């Protein structure tokens, strides 16, 4: 049987890695749907109604699956991390409850109008529903990230003992909720969601544009896919550079508030100055290839780059090494490579955006088959960047579940056995593979079906006008 601490961590990691896909899709789609709805109402152009109806289907599926997987995560705090829940329940429970009562209820209520009410409500109310759905989606992120950011940089609390149990007592809600990490996490996460969806939209659009303009296949409503590609590239051109610039500020903040995590990100074992920014690094001993905490490394990097990143411009700055901390280092190799994959993808997205906009400016956007292939190959890479970013955030914090306050091993349910933890872990692996496969199948079906045709739109609009006339006559 697997150790219950390890099994619980693996289970929570699995459920988080799968769950994060769905809120990223819904959060990233929200601004697009608001824009499509606004343009549809204002211009009456069929292409925007087609875009709104098509992407709303994917949004709705992602919302449903994200709700189910999100509930599972909250239950795991009780089943697998009961000791953590007991200790931090006063602070942690509030944001999670508000996320359900405020954000989720707002989103769920207006989603019904947004998905099913186009023919039943006025344009003004329908546009309001699109804003409410988007606002609810982003408010969910606010409360979840308040909880998580507090675990990274806890503030506004004191430790008291109740019935022999150490408890986090909330003393300053504003300091706790608006802790130093929150703004960095929120901006980085929300921008990443929009960027990821822009890449996904560009990849889907590029597939149809490629088939039509390069291979010469007749594609129905090609104008929809051409419009999608242009909109996605504009958004990508804004979000990709912003993500890298803000990520630089974020990394500097990590070096100040979680120096052990930053040392793991850069694989710095001994305190030193003029530390290079390794592009790649490998163990010098073949026997250590699978050891995530190996210390003897051979790397190729930029001299003084890590010191420059940590200090904001001083390549001679000192970085505190992992050996100087009293706690065990996190799995350095995992954090190190996850960070580099995330950064590499960030610069690749900038290149894609500039490449696409340049070809658009030259009038060759729809004929550049290499660009189309690159966009198709990159359509899911935004989600991969989000995943490895969260690996840096969560694995890099180890061994702490609450930074400097409570270790992960102490937060696991005390009565959880290895057999129970292993059984549920295997069950979740099986169930989540099936769930992810089903979600992929449904979204693929939606993409293959494409947006509604203009004839379908005319029939729908005619039915809406007829119903409105009947209602007025009554």
Short mmCIF file of N, CA and C in Angstrom, two decimals, residues 74 77 84-104 139-148 150-151 168-170 173-174 176-177:
data_model
loop_
_atom_site.label_atom_id
_atom_site.label_comp_id
_atom_site.label_asym_id
_atom_site.label_seq_id
_atom_site.Cartn_x
_atom_site.Cartn_y
_atom_site.Cartn_z
N UNK A 74 -13.25 19.92 -2.93
CA UNK A 74 -13.64 20.43 -1.61
C UNK A 74 -13.88 19.29 -0.63
N UNK A 77 -10.71 17.91 1.13
CA UNK A 77 -10.18 18.58 2.32
C UNK A 77 -10.63 17.86 3.58
N UNK A 84 -5.58 19.49 8.32
CA UNK A 84 -5.43 20.84 7.75
C UNK A 84 -6.74 21.61 7.86
N UNK A 85 -7.85 20.95 7.54
CA UNK A 85 -9.15 21.61 7.60
C UNK A 85 -9.49 22.04 9.02
N UNK A 86 -9.14 21.22 9.98
CA UNK A 86 -9.39 21.57 11.39
C UNK A 86 -8.57 22.78 11.80
N UNK A 87 -7.31 22.79 11.38
CA UNK A 87 -6.42 23.89 11.76
C UNK A 87 -6.77 25.19 11.06
N UNK A 88 -7.01 25.13 9.75
CA UNK A 88 -7.19 26.35 8.97
C UNK A 88 -8.63 26.60 8.55
N UNK A 89 -9.56 25.86 9.15
CA UNK A 89 -10.95 25.95 8.72
C UNK A 89 -11.56 27.33 8.84
N UNK A 90 -11.20 28.08 9.90
CA UNK A 90 -11.80 29.41 10.09
C UNK A 90 -11.44 30.34 8.95
N UNK A 91 -10.22 30.26 8.46
CA UNK A 91 -9.82 31.13 7.37
C UNK A 91 -10.14 30.51 6.02
N UNK A 92 -9.89 29.23 5.86
CA UNK A 92 -10.03 28.58 4.57
C UNK A 92 -11.50 28.38 4.18
N UNK A 93 -12.34 28.12 5.19
CA UNK A 93 -13.74 27.83 4.90
C UNK A 93 -14.51 29.03 4.37
N UNK A 94 -14.16 30.23 4.84
CA UNK A 94 -14.87 31.44 4.42
C UNK A 94 -14.81 31.69 2.92
N UNK A 95 -13.63 31.77 2.33
CA UNK A 95 -13.55 31.98 0.88
C UNK A 95 -14.22 30.88 0.08
N UNK A 96 -14.09 29.63 0.51
CA UNK A 96 -14.73 28.54 -0.23
C UNK A 96 -16.25 28.66 -0.16
N UNK A 97 -16.78 29.04 1.00
CA UNK A 97 -18.23 29.21 1.12
C UNK A 97 -18.72 30.38 0.28
N UNK A 98 -17.97 31.49 0.29
CA UNK A 98 -18.35 32.65 -0.51
C UNK A 98 -18.26 32.35 -2.00
N UNK A 99 -17.31 31.51 -2.38
CA UNK A 99 -17.20 31.12 -3.78
C UNK A 99 -18.47 30.41 -4.24
N UNK A 100 -19.03 29.57 -3.37
CA UNK A 100 -20.26 28.87 -3.72
C UNK A 100 -21.48 29.77 -3.67
N UNK A 101 -21.62 30.55 -2.58
CA UNK A 101 -22.83 31.36 -2.39
C UNK A 101 -22.87 32.58 -3.30
N UNK A 102 -21.73 33.17 -3.57
CA UNK A 102 -21.71 34.41 -4.35
C UNK A 102 -21.42 34.12 -5.82
N UNK A 103 -20.24 33.58 -6.11
CA UNK A 103 -19.80 33.45 -7.49
C UNK A 103 -20.54 32.34 -8.23
N UNK A 104 -20.59 31.15 -7.64
CA UNK A 104 -21.22 30.03 -8.32
C UNK A 104 -22.71 30.27 -8.56
N UNK A 139 -15.26 35.73 -10.38
CA UNK A 139 -15.36 35.83 -8.92
C UNK A 139 -15.00 34.51 -8.25
N UNK A 140 -15.33 33.40 -8.92
CA UNK A 140 -14.92 32.09 -8.37
C UNK A 140 -13.41 32.04 -8.21
N UNK A 141 -12.71 32.56 -9.22
CA UNK A 141 -11.25 32.57 -9.14
C UNK A 141 -10.77 33.46 -8.00
N UNK A 142 -11.46 34.57 -7.76
CA UNK A 142 -11.07 35.47 -6.68
C UNK A 142 -11.02 34.73 -5.36
N UNK A 143 -12.11 34.04 -5.02
CA UNK A 143 -12.19 33.39 -3.71
C UNK A 143 -11.27 32.18 -3.60
N UNK A 144 -11.16 31.42 -4.67
CA UNK A 144 -10.25 30.27 -4.64
C UNK A 144 -8.81 30.74 -4.49
N UNK A 145 -8.45 31.79 -5.22
CA UNK A 145 -7.07 32.28 -5.16
C UNK A 145 -6.78 33.01 -3.86
N UNK A 146 -7.79 33.59 -3.24
CA UNK A 146 -7.59 34.16 -1.90
C UNK A 146 -7.16 33.06 -0.94
N UNK A 147 -7.86 31.92 -1.00
CA UNK A 147 -7.54 30.80 -0.11
C UNK A 147 -6.14 30.26 -0.40
N UNK A 148 -5.84 30.06 -1.69
CA UNK A 148 -4.54 29.47 -2.02
C UNK A 148 -3.40 30.44 -1.76
N UNK A 150 -3.24 32.73 0.45
CA UNK A 150 -2.99 32.80 1.89
C UNK A 150 -2.10 31.66 2.34
N UNK A 151 -2.27 30.48 1.75
CA UNK A 151 -1.41 29.35 2.09
C UNK A 151 0.04 29.61 1.68
N UNK A 168 -5.81 28.06 13.53
CA UNK A 168 -5.58 29.38 12.93
C UNK A 168 -6.77 30.27 13.28
N UNK A 169 -6.51 31.35 13.98
CA UNK A 169 -7.55 32.30 14.38
C UNK A 169 -7.42 33.55 13.52
N UNK A 170 -8.47 33.88 12.80
CA UNK A 170 -8.46 35.05 11.93
C UNK A 170 -8.52 36.32 12.76
N UNK A 173 -9.18 40.13 8.70
CA UNK A 173 -9.66 39.56 7.43
C UNK A 173 -9.07 40.24 6.19
N UNK A 174 -8.94 41.56 6.22
CA UNK A 174 -8.40 42.25 5.05
C UNK A 174 -6.95 41.86 4.78
N UNK A 176 -5.57 39.09 5.64
CA UNK A 176 -5.56 37.69 5.22
C UNK A 176 -6.00 37.54 3.78
N UNK A 177 -7.12 38.18 3.44
CA UNK A 177 -7.68 38.02 2.10
C UNK A 177 -6.86 38.77 1.05
#
